[in-house]
Tab-separated table of C-alpha atoms (C1' of nucleotides) in Angstrom:
chain	number	residue	atom	x	y	z
A	16	UNK	CA	0.000	0.000	0.000
A	17	UNK	CA	2.803	2.390	0.599
A	18	UNK	CA	2.110	5.679	-1.109
A	19	UNK	CA	2.299	9.007	0.709
A	20	UNK	CA	-0.712	8.452	3.042
A	21	UNK	CA	0.419	4.959	4.032
A	22	UNK	CA	3.960	6.110	4.763
A	23	UNK	CA	2.566	9.021	6.792
A	24	UNK	CA	0.626	6.510	8.905
A	25	UNK	CA	3.825	4.485	9.428
A	26	UNK	CA	5.621	7.674	10.385
A	27	UNK	CA	3.022	8.577	13.006
A	28	UNK	CA	3.078	5.038	14.368
A	29	UNK	CA	6.833	5.178	14.792
A	30	UNK	CA	6.620	8.696	16.169
A	31	UNK	CA	4.083	7.873	18.855
A	32	UNK	CA	5.689	4.614	19.996
A	33	UNK	CA	9.298	4.113	19.126
A	34	UNK	CA	11.106	7.371	19.854
A	35	UNK	CA	13.620	7.784	22.667
A	36	UNK	CA	13.856	4.095	23.473
A	37	UNK	CA	17.277	2.517	23.769
A	38	UNK	CA	17.969	0.200	20.839
A	39	UNK	CA	19.447	-3.058	22.125
A	40	UNK	CA	19.620	-5.270	19.106
A	41	UNK	CA	19.054	-5.288	15.345
A	42	UNK	CA	18.208	-8.530	13.582
A	43	UNK	CA	18.368	-8.673	9.801
A	44	UNK	CA	16.517	-11.627	8.340
A	45	UNK	CA	16.465	-10.233	4.810
A	46	UNK	CA	19.835	-8.659	3.964
A	47	UNK	CA	18.587	-7.965	0.424
A	48	UNK	CA	16.557	-5.098	1.881
A	49	UNK	CA	19.683	-3.253	2.920
A	50	UNK	CA	21.231	-0.882	0.417
A	51	UNK	CA	24.826	0.198	0.746
A	52	UNK	CA	25.183	-1.185	4.248
A	53	UNK	CA	25.772	-4.590	5.812
A	54	UNK	CA	23.704	-6.087	8.629
A	55	UNK	CA	26.662	-5.471	10.953
A	56	UNK	CA	26.965	-1.908	9.751
A	57	UNK	CA	23.303	-1.274	10.409
A	58	UNK	CA	23.588	-2.752	13.891
A	59	UNK	CA	26.636	-0.609	14.595
A	60	UNK	CA	24.738	2.516	13.547
A	61	UNK	CA	21.725	1.740	15.717
A	62	UNK	CA	22.630	-0.286	18.792
A	63	UNK	CA	22.967	1.795	21.981
A	64	UNK	CA	21.365	4.711	20.176
A	65	UNK	CA	17.804	6.021	20.145
A	66	UNK	CA	15.462	7.320	17.474
A	67	UNK	CA	15.076	11.053	17.950
A	68	UNK	CA	12.549	12.227	15.368
A	69	UNK	CA	10.970	11.350	12.060
A	70	UNK	CA	10.439	13.049	8.747
A	71	UNK	CA	8.704	12.035	5.539
A	72	UNK	CA	9.259	13.023	1.922
A	73	UNK	CA	6.872	11.482	-0.575
A	74	UNK	CA	6.927	7.739	-0.036
A	75	UNK	CA	10.199	7.847	1.918
A	76	UNK	CA	10.444	7.781	5.704
A	77	UNK	CA	13.466	9.164	7.563
A	78	UNK	CA	14.337	8.474	11.176
A	79	UNK	CA	16.985	10.517	12.905
A	80	UNK	CA	19.396	8.473	14.981
A	81	UNK	CA	20.601	10.498	17.933
A	82	UNK	CA	24.223	11.584	17.489
A	83	UNK	CA	24.226	9.886	14.097
A	84	UNK	CA	22.884	9.593	10.588
A	85	UNK	CA	19.342	9.097	9.413
A	86	UNK	CA	17.704	5.773	8.719
A	87	UNK	CA	15.965	5.998	5.338
A	88	UNK	CA	13.098	3.599	4.673
A	89	UNK	CA	11.307	2.918	1.424
A	90	UNK	CA	8.549	0.337	1.316
A	91	UNK	CA	8.247	-0.888	-2.253
A	92	UNK	CA	4.882	-2.428	-3.068
A	93	UNK	CA	4.024	-4.204	0.159
A	94	UNK	CA	6.272	-2.927	2.930
A	95	UNK	CA	4.890	-2.162	6.389
A	96	UNK	CA	6.078	-1.158	9.853
A	97	UNK	CA	4.866	-3.168	12.822
A	98	UNK	CA	5.338	-2.311	16.482
A	99	UNK	CA	4.680	-4.966	19.106
A	100	UNK	CA	5.396	-5.759	22.722
A	101	UNK	CA	6.963	-8.631	24.656
A	102	UNK	CA	3.734	-10.601	24.465
A	103	UNK	CA	3.347	-9.909	20.753
A	104	UNK	CA	4.413	-12.233	18.040
A	105	UNK	CA	6.911	-11.389	15.357
A	106	UNK	CA	4.978	-10.861	12.117
A	107	UNK	CA	5.611	-13.049	9.096
A	108	UNK	CA	8.117	-11.614	6.659
A	109	UNK	CA	9.811	-9.409	9.227
A	110	UNK	CA	12.915	-8.463	7.249
A	111	UNK	CA	14.505	-6.316	9.929
A	112	UNK	CA	13.591	-6.295	13.617
A	113	UNK	CA	14.765	-3.642	16.061
A	114	UNK	CA	14.600	-4.605	19.726
A	115	UNK	CA	14.191	-1.830	22.287
A	116	UNK	CA	15.265	-1.864	25.905
A	117	UNK	CA	11.640	-1.737	27.074
A	118	UNK	CA	10.920	-5.119	25.499
A	119	UNK	CA	9.105	-3.734	22.499
A	120	UNK	CA	10.022	-4.284	18.867
A	121	UNK	CA	9.800	-2.439	15.589
A	122	UNK	CA	9.689	-4.645	12.496
A	123	UNK	CA	10.088	-3.720	8.859
A	124	UNK	CA	7.764	-6.211	7.182
A	125	UNK	CA	7.805	-7.141	3.511
A	126	UNK	CA	7.287	-10.376	1.646
A	127	UNK	CA	8.291	-9.160	-1.802
A	128	UNK	CA	11.362	-7.298	-0.605
A	129	UNK	CA	11.015	-4.527	-3.144
A	130	UNK	CA	11.621	-1.833	-0.546
A	131	UNK	CA	15.006	-0.578	0.658
A	132	UNK	CA	16.586	0.421	3.952
A	133	UNK	CA	19.670	2.565	3.992
A	134	UNK	CA	21.523	5.212	5.971
A	135	UNK	CA	21.631	8.815	4.825
A	136	UNK	CA	23.589	11.820	6.001
A	137	UNK	CA	20.327	13.736	6.064
A	138	UNK	CA	16.954	13.672	4.269
A	139	UNK	CA	17.855	16.594	2.030
A	140	UNK	CA	20.946	14.819	0.786
A	141	UNK	CA	18.960	11.638	0.118
A	142	UNK	CA	16.184	13.482	-1.725
A	143	UNK	CA	18.727	15.218	-3.947
A	144	UNK	CA	20.538	11.972	-4.769
A	145	UNK	CA	17.275	10.244	-5.685
A	146	UNK	CA	16.203	13.262	-7.750
A	147	UNK	CA	12.876	13.403	-5.946
A	148	UNK	CA	10.513	16.263	-6.641
A	149	UNK	CA	8.844	18.245	-3.838
A	150	UNK	CA	6.606	16.384	-1.409
A	151	UNK	CA	3.013	16.339	-2.666
A	152	UNK	CA	1.637	17.860	0.543
A	153	UNK	CA	4.418	20.414	1.016
A	154	UNK	CA	3.818	21.865	-2.435
A	155	UNK	CA	1.955	25.161	-2.874
A	156	UNK	CA	-0.487	25.849	-5.687
A	157	UNK	CA	1.757	28.264	-7.561
A	158	UNK	CA	4.645	25.815	-7.720
A	159	UNK	CA	2.309	23.012	-8.702
A	160	UNK	CA	0.885	24.970	-11.620
A	161	UNK	CA	4.353	26.087	-12.687
A	162	UNK	CA	5.544	22.467	-12.703
A	163	UNK	CA	2.483	21.360	-14.646
A	164	UNK	CA	3.048	24.047	-17.252
A	165	UNK	CA	6.450	22.515	-17.949
A	166	UNK	CA	5.113	18.963	-18.021
A	167	UNK	CA	4.271	16.925	-21.122
A	168	UNK	CA	2.361	13.776	-21.884
A	169	UNK	CA	-0.478	12.052	-20.050
A	170	UNK	CA	-1.542	13.659	-16.783
A	171	UNK	CA	-1.372	10.382	-14.857
A	172	UNK	CA	2.197	9.704	-15.969
A	173	UNK	CA	3.195	13.174	-14.868
A	174	UNK	CA	1.410	12.949	-11.516
A	175	UNK	CA	3.028	9.628	-10.609
A	176	UNK	CA	6.542	10.630	-11.670
A	177	UNK	CA	8.474	10.895	-8.398
A	178	UNK	CA	10.973	13.269	-9.989
A	179	UNK	CA	8.166	15.757	-10.572
A	180	UNK	CA	6.150	15.342	-7.359
A	181	UNK	CA	7.010	12.837	-4.638
A	182	UNK	CA	4.320	10.719	-3.004
A	183	UNK	CA	1.572	9.908	-5.500
A	184	UNK	CA	1.437	6.342	-6.843
A	185	UNK	CA	-0.921	4.244	-8.902
A	186	UNK	CA	-3.767	3.904	-6.406
A	187	UNK	CA	-4.032	7.496	-5.251
A	188	UNK	CA	-3.428	8.989	-8.691
A	189	UNK	CA	-6.589	7.204	-9.866
A	190	UNK	CA	-8.492	8.709	-6.958
A	191	UNK	CA	-7.069	12.194	-7.543
A	192	UNK	CA	-7.909	12.137	-11.261
A	193	UNK	CA	-11.396	10.844	-10.510
A	194	UNK	CA	-12.013	13.692	-8.048
A	195	UNK	CA	-10.581	16.200	-10.523
A	196	UNK	CA	-12.748	14.659	-13.285
A	197	UNK	CA	-9.714	14.378	-15.538
A	198	UNK	CA	-9.123	11.422	-17.856
A	199	UNK	CA	-5.849	9.625	-16.952
A	200	UNK	CA	-4.568	10.004	-20.516
A	201	UNK	CA	-5.522	13.653	-20.801
A	202	UNK	CA	-2.597	15.556	-22.262
A	203	UNK	CA	-1.171	17.888	-19.654
A	204	UNK	CA	-0.673	20.538	-22.316
A	205	UNK	CA	-4.430	20.739	-22.946
A	206	UNK	CA	-5.235	21.461	-19.283
A	207	UNK	CA	-6.165	25.051	-18.524
A	208	UNK	CA	-5.651	26.915	-15.254
A	209	UNK	CA	-9.009	25.755	-13.921
A	210	UNK	CA	-8.128	22.104	-14.660
A	211	UNK	CA	-4.762	22.434	-12.941
A	212	UNK	CA	-6.226	24.245	-9.956
A	213	UNK	CA	-8.831	21.521	-9.623
A	214	UNK	CA	-6.123	18.866	-9.914
A	215	UNK	CA	-4.110	20.516	-7.147
A	216	UNK	CA	-7.148	20.762	-4.868
A	217	UNK	CA	-8.055	17.143	-5.554
A	218	UNK	CA	-4.530	15.994	-4.805
A	219	UNK	CA	-4.563	17.680	-1.415
A	220	UNK	CA	-8.090	16.572	-0.592
A	221	UNK	CA	-7.428	12.939	-1.504
A	222	UNK	CA	-4.101	12.682	0.311
A	223	UNK	CA	-5.399	14.378	3.453
A	224	UNK	CA	-8.607	12.333	3.481
A	225	UNK	CA	-6.622	9.146	3.046
A	226	UNK	CA	-4.405	10.033	6.001
A	227	UNK	CA	-7.477	10.855	8.094
A	228	UNK	CA	-8.903	7.461	7.088
A	229	UNK	CA	-5.659	5.863	8.259
A	230	UNK	CA	-4.981	4.897	4.623
A	231	UNK	CA	-7.798	2.373	4.855
A	232	UNK	CA	-10.073	2.487	1.788
A	233	UNK	CA	-13.031	1.228	3.831
A	234	UNK	CA	-12.864	4.374	5.984
A	235	UNK	CA	-12.710	6.805	3.093
A	236	UNK	CA	-15.615	8.961	1.929
A	237	UNK	CA	-18.177	7.009	-0.050
A	238	UNK	CA	-17.848	9.466	-2.918
A	239	UNK	CA	-14.325	8.159	-3.391
A	240	UNK	CA	-13.350	5.763	-6.147
A	241	UNK	CA	-11.225	3.595	-3.877
A	242	UNK	CA	-13.959	1.812	-1.886
A	243	UNK	CA	-15.967	1.328	-5.110
A	244	UNK	CA	-12.955	-0.166	-6.769
A	245	UNK	CA	-12.564	-2.606	-3.894
A	246	UNK	CA	-16.229	-3.482	-4.058
A	247	UNK	CA	-15.745	-4.136	-7.722
A	248	UNK	CA	-17.180	-1.736	-9.975
A	249	UNK	CA	-19.453	1.242	-10.324
A	250	UNK	CA	-18.810	4.969	-10.401
A	251	UNK	CA	-19.872	6.508	-7.054
A	252	UNK	CA	-20.797	9.635	-8.982
A	253	UNK	CA	-22.921	8.448	-11.925
A	254	UNK	CA	-23.241	4.702	-11.429
A	255	UNK	CA	-21.587	3.764	-14.711
A	256	UNK	CA	-19.413	0.690	-14.756
A	257	UNK	CA	-15.785	1.672	-14.094
A	258	UNK	CA	-13.335	1.013	-16.898
A	259	UNK	CA	-9.641	0.194	-16.977
A	260	UNK	CA	-6.742	1.105	-19.207
A	261	UNK	CA	-2.946	1.017	-19.034
A	262	UNK	CA	-1.233	4.259	-18.118
A	263	UNK	CA	2.276	4.805	-16.813
A	264	UNK	CA	2.674	1.037	-17.209
A	265	UNK	CA	-0.026	0.214	-14.684
A	266	UNK	CA	-3.669	-0.739	-14.561
A	267	UNK	CA	-5.776	2.381	-14.219
A	268	UNK	CA	-9.388	2.602	-13.045
A	269	UNK	CA	-11.563	5.478	-14.192
A	270	UNK	CA	-15.064	6.512	-15.141
A	271	UNK	CA	-15.338	7.210	-18.871
A	272	UNK	CA	-18.552	9.151	-18.273
A	273	UNK	CA	-17.233	11.515	-15.572
A	274	UNK	CA	-13.566	11.993	-16.527
A	275	UNK	CA	-12.449	13.905	-19.613
M	54	DC	C1'	0.183	-23.372	-14.426
M	55	DT	C1'	-1.024	-18.428	-15.624
M	56	DC	C1'	-1.808	-13.857	-14.607
M	57	DC	C1'	-1.676	-9.938	-11.720
M	58	DA	C1'	-0.166	-6.910	-7.864
M	59	DT	C1'	-0.052	-0.340	-4.090
M	60	DG	C1'	7.226	0.683	-6.672
M	61	DT	C1'	11.529	1.691	-8.896
M	62	DT	C1'	15.259	1.096	-12.122
M	63	DT	C1'	17.149	0.105	-16.380
M	64	DA	C1'	17.586	-1.333	-21.179
M	65	DG	C1'	15.961	-0.585	-25.595
M	66	DA	C1'	12.898	1.373	-29.031
M	67	DA	C1'	10.766	5.267	-31.302
E	59	DC	C1'	17.657	14.529	-25.406
E	60	DT	C1'	12.809	12.976	-24.524
E	61	DT	C1'	9.292	9.728	-24.008
E	62	DC	C1'	7.353	5.340	-23.768
E	63	DT	C1'	7.258	0.248	-23.074
E	64	DA	C1'	8.814	-3.964	-21.274
E	65	DA	C1'	11.419	-6.424	-18.202
E	66	DA	C1'	13.415	-7.308	-13.876
E	67	DC	C1'	13.333	-7.488	-8.952
E	68	DA	C1'	10.667	-11.487	-5.143
E	69	DT	C1'	6.722	-13.516	-3.783
E	70	DG	C1'	1.844	-14.379	-2.750
E	71	DG	C1'	-2.816	-14.788	-4.090
E	72	DA	C1'	-6.692	-15.441	-7.300
DNA sequence: CTCCATGTTTAGAA
DNA sequence: CTTCTAAACATGGA
């Protein structure tokens, strides 16, 4: 699930539970998740330290290690963060488990192992190296419109390009375009100021609603596409059967009647 | 067995 | 150089 809203939920979970606890041990069950650092190196960076604060940029989560670097987490297609106590059970597919002095644990969970864990000097440095665009929720309307004016091609491809704007992926781009009533393949160059303003508003509304719904489609407003898509099929606006196409290399759901 | 999946990177084509 | 597509990554589920 990990697009911007999901990662924001992970960030808040870590923030409310796992800060300022002494790290006693780091177990790496899936070394393939680590990028540019060995299991021993990761343990050396973390053990006897504490997490001080968190930060998020797009789909990337950063955790400041006191008197040290930042832990940078990306979650791929199915990554998750689980926090559990002494009585809790280690989740399946826990690739990295951090044990705290209070008996609690933080686990990076992923079966497909498409995410990555690494150390960064600081978030800014990491964002620059990855060529990430501005965070979707930190972006103001003027900058958004200016970026869009420079963009080319299908609006969905542009919106999901992390080098343009960081945080929007396949699932939420469908929701944003549905709310903005824009066809996923609509050429960006044919969008006027009203279209772009509407797109910006929809992006903020969708991302903020998703965070408020704890990134759970079942808790989202019933006028959203997401719950309908889970249920399997009809436009919550006009009732037409939803259609699919391929855009930006991925399956795209949309309403041909409402989106142009 | 086949196909598909919420992400990213890379190779190759146009 | 830009843009797009397909494949690859690893694995589970329908």
